[in-house]
XYZ file of C-alpha atoms in Angstrom:
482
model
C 40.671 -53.103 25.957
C 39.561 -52.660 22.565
C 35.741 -52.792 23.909
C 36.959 -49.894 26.106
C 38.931 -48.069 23.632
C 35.940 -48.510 21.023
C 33.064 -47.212 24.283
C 35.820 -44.138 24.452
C 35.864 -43.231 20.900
C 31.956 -43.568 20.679
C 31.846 -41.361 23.933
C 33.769 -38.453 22.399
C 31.935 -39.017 19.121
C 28.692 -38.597 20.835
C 30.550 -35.523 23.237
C 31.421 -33.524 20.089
C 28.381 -33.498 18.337
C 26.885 -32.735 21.781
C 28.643 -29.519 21.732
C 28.389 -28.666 18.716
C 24.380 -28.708 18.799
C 24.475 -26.923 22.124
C 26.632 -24.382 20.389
C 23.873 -24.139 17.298
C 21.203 -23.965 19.931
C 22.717 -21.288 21.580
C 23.705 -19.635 18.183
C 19.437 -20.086 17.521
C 18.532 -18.864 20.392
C 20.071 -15.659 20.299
C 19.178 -15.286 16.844
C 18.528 -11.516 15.820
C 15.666 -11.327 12.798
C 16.683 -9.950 9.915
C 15.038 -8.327 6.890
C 15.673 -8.616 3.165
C 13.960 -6.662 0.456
C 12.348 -8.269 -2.429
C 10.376 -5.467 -4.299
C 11.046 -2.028 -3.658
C 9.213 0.666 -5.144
C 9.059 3.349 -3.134
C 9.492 4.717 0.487
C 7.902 2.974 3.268
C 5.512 5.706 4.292
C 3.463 5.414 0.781
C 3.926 1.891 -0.040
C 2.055 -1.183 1.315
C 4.635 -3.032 2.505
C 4.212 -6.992 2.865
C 6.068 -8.501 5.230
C 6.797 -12.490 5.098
C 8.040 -13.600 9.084
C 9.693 -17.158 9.508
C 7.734 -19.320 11.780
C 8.593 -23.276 12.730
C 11.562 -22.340 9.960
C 15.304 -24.230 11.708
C 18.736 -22.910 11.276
C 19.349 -25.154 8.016
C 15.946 -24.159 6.264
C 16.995 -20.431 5.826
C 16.936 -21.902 2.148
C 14.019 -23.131 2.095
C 12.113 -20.670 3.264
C 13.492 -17.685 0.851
C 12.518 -20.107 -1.767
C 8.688 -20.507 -0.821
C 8.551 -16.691 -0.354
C 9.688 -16.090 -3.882
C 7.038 -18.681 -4.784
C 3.896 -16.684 -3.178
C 4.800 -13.371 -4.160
C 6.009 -14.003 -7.818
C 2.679 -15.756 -8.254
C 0.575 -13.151 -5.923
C 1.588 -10.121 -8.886
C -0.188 -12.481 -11.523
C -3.203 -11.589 -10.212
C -5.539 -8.513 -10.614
C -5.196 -5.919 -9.620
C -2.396 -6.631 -8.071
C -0.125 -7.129 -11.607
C -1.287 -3.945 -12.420
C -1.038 -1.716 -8.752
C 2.632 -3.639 -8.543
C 4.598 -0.574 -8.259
C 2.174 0.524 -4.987
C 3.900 -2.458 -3.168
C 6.867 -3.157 -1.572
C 7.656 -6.487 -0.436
C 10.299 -7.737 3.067
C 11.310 -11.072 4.039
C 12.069 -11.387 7.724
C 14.069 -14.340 8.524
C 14.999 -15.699 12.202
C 15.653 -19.524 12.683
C 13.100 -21.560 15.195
C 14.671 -24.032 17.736
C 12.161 -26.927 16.688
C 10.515 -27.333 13.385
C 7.159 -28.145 13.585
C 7.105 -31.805 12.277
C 9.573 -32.281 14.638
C 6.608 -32.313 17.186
C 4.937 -35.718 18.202
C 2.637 -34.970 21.019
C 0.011 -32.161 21.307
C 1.163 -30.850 24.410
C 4.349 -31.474 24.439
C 6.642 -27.459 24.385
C 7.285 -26.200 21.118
C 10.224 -24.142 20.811
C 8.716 -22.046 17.714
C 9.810 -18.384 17.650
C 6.837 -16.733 17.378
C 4.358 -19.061 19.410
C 3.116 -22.156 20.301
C 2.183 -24.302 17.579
C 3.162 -21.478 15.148
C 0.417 -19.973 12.888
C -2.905 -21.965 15.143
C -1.729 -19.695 18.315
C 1.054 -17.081 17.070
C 1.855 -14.362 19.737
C 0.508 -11.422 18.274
C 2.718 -8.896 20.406
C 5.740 -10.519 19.248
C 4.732 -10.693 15.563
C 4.137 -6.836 16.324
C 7.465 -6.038 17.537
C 9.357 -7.819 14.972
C 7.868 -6.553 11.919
C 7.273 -2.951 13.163
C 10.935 -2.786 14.318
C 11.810 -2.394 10.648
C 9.286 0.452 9.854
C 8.016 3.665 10.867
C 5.821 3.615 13.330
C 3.065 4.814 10.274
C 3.832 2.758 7.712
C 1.555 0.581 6.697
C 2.470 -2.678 6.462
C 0.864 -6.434 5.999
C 2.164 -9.625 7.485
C 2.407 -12.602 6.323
C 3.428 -15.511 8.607
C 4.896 -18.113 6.639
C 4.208 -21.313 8.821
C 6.603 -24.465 8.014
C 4.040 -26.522 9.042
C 1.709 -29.366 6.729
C -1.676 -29.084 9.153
C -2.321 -24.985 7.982
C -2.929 -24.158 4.479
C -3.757 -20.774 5.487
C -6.049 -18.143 7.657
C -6.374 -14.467 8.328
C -7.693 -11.908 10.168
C -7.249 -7.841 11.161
C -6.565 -8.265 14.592
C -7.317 -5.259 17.128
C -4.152 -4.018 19.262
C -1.297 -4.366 16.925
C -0.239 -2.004 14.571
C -0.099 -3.841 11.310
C -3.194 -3.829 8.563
C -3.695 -7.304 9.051
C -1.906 -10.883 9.651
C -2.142 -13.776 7.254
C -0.763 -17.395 8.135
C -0.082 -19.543 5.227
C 1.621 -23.048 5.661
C 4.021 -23.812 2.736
C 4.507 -27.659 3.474
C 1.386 -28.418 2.571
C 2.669 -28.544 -1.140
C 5.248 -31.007 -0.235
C 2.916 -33.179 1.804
C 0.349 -33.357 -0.394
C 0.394 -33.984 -4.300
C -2.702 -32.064 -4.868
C -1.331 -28.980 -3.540
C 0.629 -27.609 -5.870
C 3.245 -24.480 -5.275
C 1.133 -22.601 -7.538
C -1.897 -23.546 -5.128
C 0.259 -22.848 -2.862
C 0.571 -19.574 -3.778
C -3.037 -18.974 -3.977
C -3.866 -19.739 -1.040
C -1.261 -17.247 -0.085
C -3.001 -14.321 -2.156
C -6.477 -15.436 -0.989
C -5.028 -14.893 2.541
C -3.533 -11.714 1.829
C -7.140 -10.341 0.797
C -8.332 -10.990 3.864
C -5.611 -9.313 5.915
C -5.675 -6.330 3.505
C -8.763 -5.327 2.664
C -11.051 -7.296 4.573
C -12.231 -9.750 2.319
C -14.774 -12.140 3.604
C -14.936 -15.551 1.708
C -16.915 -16.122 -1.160
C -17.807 -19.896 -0.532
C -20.427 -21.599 1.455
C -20.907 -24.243 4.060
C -23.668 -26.141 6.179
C -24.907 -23.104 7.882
C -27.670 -21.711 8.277
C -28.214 -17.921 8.371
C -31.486 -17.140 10.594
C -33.434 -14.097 8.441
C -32.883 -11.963 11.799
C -29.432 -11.815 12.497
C -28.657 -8.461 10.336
C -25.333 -8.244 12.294
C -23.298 -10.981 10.920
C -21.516 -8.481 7.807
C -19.912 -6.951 11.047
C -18.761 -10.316 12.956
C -15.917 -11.537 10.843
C -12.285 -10.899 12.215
C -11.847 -7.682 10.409
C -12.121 -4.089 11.137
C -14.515 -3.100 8.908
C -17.631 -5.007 7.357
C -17.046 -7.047 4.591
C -16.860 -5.286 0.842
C -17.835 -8.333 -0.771
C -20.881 -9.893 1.183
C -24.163 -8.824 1.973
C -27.396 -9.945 3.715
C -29.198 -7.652 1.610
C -31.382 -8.497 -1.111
C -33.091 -5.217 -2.226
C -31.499 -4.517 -5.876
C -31.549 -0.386 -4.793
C -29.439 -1.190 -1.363
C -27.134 -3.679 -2.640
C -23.501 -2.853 -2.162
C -22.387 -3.695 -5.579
C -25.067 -2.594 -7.504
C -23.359 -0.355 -9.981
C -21.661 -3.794 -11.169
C -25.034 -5.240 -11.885
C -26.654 -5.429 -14.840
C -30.408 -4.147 -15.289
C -31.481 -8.055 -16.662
C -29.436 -9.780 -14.231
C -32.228 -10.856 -11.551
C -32.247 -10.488 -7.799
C -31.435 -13.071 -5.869
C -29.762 -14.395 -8.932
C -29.978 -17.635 -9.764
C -26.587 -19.959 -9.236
C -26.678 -21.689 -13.209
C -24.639 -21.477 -15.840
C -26.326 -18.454 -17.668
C -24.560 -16.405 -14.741
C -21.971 -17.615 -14.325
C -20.273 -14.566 -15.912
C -22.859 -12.319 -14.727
C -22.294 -9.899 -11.239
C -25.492 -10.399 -9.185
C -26.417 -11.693 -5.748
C -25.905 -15.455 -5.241
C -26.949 -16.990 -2.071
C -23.687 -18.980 -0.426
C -20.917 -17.322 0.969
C -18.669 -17.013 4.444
C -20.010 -20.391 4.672
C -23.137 -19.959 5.530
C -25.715 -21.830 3.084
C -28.450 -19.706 3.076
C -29.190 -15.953 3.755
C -25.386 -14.214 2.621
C -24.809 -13.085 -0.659
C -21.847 -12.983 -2.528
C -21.801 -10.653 -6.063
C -19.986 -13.693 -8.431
C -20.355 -17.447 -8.620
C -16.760 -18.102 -9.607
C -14.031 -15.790 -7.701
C -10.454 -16.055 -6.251
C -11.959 -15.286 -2.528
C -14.735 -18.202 -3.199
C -13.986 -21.956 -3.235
C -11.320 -23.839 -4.824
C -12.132 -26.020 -7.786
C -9.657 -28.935 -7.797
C -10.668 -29.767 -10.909
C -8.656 -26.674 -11.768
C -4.891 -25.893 -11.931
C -5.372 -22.128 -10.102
C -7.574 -20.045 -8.049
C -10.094 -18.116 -10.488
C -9.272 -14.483 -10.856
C -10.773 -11.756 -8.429
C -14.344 -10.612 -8.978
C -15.099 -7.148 -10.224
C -16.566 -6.248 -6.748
C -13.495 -7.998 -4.715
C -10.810 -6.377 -7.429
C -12.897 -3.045 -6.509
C -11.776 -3.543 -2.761
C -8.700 -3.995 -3.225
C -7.891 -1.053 -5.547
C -9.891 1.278 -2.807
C -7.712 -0.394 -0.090
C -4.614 0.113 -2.122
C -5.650 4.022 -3.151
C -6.087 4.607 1.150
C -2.348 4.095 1.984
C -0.707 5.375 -1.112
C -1.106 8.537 -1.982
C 0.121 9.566 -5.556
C 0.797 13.367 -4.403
C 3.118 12.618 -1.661
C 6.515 12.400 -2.664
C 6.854 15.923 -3.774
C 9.929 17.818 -4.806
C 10.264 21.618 -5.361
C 13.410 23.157 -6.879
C 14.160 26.708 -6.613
C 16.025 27.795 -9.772
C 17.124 31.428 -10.692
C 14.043 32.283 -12.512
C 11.696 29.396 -11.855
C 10.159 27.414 -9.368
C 9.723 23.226 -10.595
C 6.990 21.254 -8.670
C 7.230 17.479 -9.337
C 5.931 14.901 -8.261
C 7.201 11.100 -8.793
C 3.612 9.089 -8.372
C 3.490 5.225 -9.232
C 2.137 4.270 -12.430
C -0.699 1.566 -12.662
C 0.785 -0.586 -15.412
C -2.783 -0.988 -17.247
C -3.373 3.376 -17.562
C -2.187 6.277 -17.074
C -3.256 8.297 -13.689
C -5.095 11.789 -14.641
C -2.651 15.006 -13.138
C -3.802 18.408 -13.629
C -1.994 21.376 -12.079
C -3.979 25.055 -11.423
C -3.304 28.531 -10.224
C -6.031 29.737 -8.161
C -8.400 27.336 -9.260
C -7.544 27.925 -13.150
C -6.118 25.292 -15.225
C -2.008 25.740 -15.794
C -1.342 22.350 -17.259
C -2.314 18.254 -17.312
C -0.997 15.271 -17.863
C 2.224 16.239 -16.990
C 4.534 15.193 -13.033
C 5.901 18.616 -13.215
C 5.490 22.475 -12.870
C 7.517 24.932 -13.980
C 6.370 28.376 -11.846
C 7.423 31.707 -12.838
C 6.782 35.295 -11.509
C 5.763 35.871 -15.206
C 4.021 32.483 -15.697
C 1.660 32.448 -12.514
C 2.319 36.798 -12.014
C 3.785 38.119 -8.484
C 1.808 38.020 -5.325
C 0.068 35.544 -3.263
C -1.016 32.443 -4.756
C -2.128 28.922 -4.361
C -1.075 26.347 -7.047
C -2.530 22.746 -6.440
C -2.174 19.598 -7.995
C -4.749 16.899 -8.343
C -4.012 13.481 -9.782
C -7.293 11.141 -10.573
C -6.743 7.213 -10.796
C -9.123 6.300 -13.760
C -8.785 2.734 -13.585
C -11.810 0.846 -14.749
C -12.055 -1.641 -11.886
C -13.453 0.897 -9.522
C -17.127 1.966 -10.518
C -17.884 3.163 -6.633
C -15.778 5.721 -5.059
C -18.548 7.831 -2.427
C -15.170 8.566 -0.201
C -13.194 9.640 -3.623
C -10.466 7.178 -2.190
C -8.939 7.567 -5.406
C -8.712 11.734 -5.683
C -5.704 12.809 -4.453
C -4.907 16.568 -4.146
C -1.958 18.752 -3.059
C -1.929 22.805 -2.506
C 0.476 25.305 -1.735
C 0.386 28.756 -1.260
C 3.069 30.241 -3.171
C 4.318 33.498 -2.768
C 6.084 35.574 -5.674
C 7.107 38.860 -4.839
C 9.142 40.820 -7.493
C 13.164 41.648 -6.996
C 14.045 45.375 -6.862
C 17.042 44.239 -10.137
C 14.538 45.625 -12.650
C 17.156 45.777 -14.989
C 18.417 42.224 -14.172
C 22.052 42.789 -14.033
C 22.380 41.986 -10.765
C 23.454 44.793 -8.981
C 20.199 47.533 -7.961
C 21.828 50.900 -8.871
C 20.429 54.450 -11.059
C 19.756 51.777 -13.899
C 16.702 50.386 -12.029
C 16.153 53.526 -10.218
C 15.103 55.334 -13.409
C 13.067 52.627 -14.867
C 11.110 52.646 -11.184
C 10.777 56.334 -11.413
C 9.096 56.059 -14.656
C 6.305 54.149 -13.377
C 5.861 55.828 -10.085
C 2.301 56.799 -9.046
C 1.034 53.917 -11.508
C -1.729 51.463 -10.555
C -0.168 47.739 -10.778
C -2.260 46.319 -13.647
C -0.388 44.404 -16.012
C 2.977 41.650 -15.747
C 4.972 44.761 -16.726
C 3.892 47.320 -13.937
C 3.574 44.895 -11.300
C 7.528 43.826 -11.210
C 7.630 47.275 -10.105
C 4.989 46.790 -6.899
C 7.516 45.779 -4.309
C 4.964 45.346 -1.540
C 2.141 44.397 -3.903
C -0.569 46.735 -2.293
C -1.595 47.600 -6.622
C 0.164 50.240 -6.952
C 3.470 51.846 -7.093
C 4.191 54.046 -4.388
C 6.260 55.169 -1.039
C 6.136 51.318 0.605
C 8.004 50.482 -2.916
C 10.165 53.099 -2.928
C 11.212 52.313 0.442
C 11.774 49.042 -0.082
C 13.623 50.184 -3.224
C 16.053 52.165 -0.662
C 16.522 49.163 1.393
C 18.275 47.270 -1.607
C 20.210 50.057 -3.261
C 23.708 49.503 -4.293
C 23.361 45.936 -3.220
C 23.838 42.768 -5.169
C 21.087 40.523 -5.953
C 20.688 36.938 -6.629
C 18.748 35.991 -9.588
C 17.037 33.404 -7.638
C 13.527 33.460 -7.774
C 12.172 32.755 -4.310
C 8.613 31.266 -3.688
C 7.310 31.417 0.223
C 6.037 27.638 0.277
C 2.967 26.089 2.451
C 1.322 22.855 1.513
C -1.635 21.281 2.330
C -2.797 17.562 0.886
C -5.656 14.904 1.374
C -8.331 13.323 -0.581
C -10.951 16.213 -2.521
């Protein structure tokens, strides 16, 4: 009896906690994704927005995995130049629970019940990845994702796959710094930002291998997994047609050789996207090259890779876009709110009709008698002087806006606001007068440069009427790189 009694109670033990993971499953299952902000700086359209995704992350790691995306990005911003280009980002967390972690896998082969694909970040499902993270965005915005993998075989990868509408995907695997000593969560988190390179703006890596690059194959800056050759690696060893070549120095020598009395230099140093011989890379040190586990951290960013990311950064955020104008009684304000670099100060200079109104400053004040009434175009360029970019052929980082403004004067010459004998008699004063000057032109109602019947008509139109002080400006816009 007791044997029965104690088979029973072991039965309904085992029963409950059946349940109760069939309920969780379920609960997984039907999971929704969700997204958190982590850094915002701006609106989606001109921001790039990084995206982390969940992958081989269960129900009770939600924890865990907020906790190693605050690790990669709060160490990502210590790097140039993304510490100083912070404000140009802002930064989402999607989170949606897997049925099976990873590591809870013991035979190859055997179903993984990952959400985004089998065996997570070695064969995600790129359509899926697509329709999560783009389900938060505009269908422009420009966005990078990251696919944080909960797994201890993938440090990391990347690539700018075709068909999906992102920039590019990285997959970085966060347990490798809890299976490993070496691995650090600050290495970690450089492997993270050396990932995110790639994704973003193409990077190819700086390191070599075995390989062997035959002298004929000319085509192999075009065959990594990205959508446009490779910023930061050449097959070309003429000084006059290397890439980089305004970051080289007139004694540095070509091929340069790979010693210590370069190892500050830029140049051309054979080794790189592991092939031994026959690709260049500009920098024998860099954060896109090989890791040196003699050393805590990833080395900074060469000039020519920190160049390539700036340019990559300047093509998606545009400093002239989020524009306000605000009609006052007597004045017109253009403003615009662009992010800062933290390092310097962005160059803004405002004109009417190609003449210089104003600089430095995010706003401009328009008046009739400031900019004079008639047709117009005021423009605004902003400049981004930063000294990591010493190529700019495309002027990726000249960013222009233009309006055509149109100021025609009020028929309240007198400014009381009511158009009666008062403004009659000062019109009649200057009727039959050419409009030359600020003071004749208020009276040049049609503005055809002189004062005549097409005023005086319009003149009629208004008389006795009350009339808003508003000044009005007729607004079109135009914007773009110069």
């Amino acid at each position: 009896m007791k044997n029965t009694l104690f088979t029973l109670a072991v039965f309904m033990v085992w029963l409950g906690s059946s349940i109760a993971l069939a309920e969780e499953d379920a609960l997984v299952a039907t999971e929704i994704p969700t997204i958190t902000p982590l850094m915002a700086n701006g609106p989606n359209s001109n921001r790039v927005n990084i995206v982390f995704l969940s992958e081989a992350y269960i129900a009770s790691q939600k924890e865990t995995y907020f906790n190693d995306v605050n690790i990669a990005i709060e160490e990502m911003f210590k790097y140039s130049p993304y510490k100083e280009y912070k404000k140009y980002f802002n930064v989402w967390s999607v989170w949606v629970a897997s049925e099976d972690s990873l590591l809870a896998v013991v035979k190859r082969g055997e179903e993984t019940r990952t959400y985004f694909g089998e065996w997570g970040g070695l064969s995600p499902s790129l359509s899926k990845i697509d329709n999560v993270s783009r389900s938060f965005f505009g269908k422009d915005d420009p966005i990078v994702v990251i696919l944080l993998v909960n797994d201890e075989r993938i440090s990391g990868g990347a690539s700018q796959p075709d068909r999906v509408s992102f920039l590019g995907l990285a997959s970085v695997g966060p347990n490798i710094m809890r299976r490993y000593p070496f691995y650090s969560k600050e290495i970690f988190a450089d492997i993270n930002t050396h990932e995110v390179s790639h994704a973003f703006a193409g990077l190819a890596d700086e390191y070599s291998g075995f390989a062997v690059l035959k002298p004929s194959v000319k085509d192999i800056e075009i065959s990594w997994p990205f959508r446009e050759i490779p910023p930061n690696v050449t097959t070309e060893n003429n000084r006059d047609l290397i890439k980089w070549k305004s970051w080289i120095s007139v004694d540095v020598p070509i091929p340069t050789p790979s010693s210590i009395s370069y190892v500050d230099e830029v140049g051309l140093f054979e080794g790189a996207g592991s092939y031994a011989n026959g690709l260049y890379k500009p920098k024998q040190v860099c954060a896109m090259g090989e890791y040196d586990r003699n050393s805590e951290r990833l080395p900074p960013f060469c000039q020519v890779c920190r160049e390539a990311i700036v340019k990559t950064i300047a093509k998606y955020v545009d400093p002239t876009a989020e524009l306000v104008s605000d009609v006052g009684e007597n004045t017109t304000v253009f403003s615009i709110n662009p992010p800062e670099p933290s390092d310097h100060n962005l160059s803004v200079q405002w004109k009417v009709d190609g003449q210089v109104a104003a600089t430095g400053a995010t706003s401009f004040p328009a008046t009739d008698t400031e900019i004079g009434y008639g047709r117009h175009k005021l423009s605004v360029e902003v400049v981004d002087t930063t000294s990591f970019v010493r190529y700019d052929p495309d002027k990726l980082l000249v960013k222009f806006k233009e309006w055509d403004v149109i100021s025609l004067p009020l028929p309240d010459f007198t400014g009381d606001g009511v158009v009666d004998f008062n403004d009659f008699f000062q019109f009649a004063d200057h009727f039959g007068q050419e409009s030359t000057t600020a003071e004749i032109q208020k009276y040049d109602l049609d503005w055809d440069g002189k004062i005549g019947f097409g005023d005086f008509f319009l003149f009629a139109d208004s008389f006795g009427k009350s009339i808003s002080k508003k000044q009005i400006f007729g607004i079109t816009s135009s914007s773009g790189v110069k």
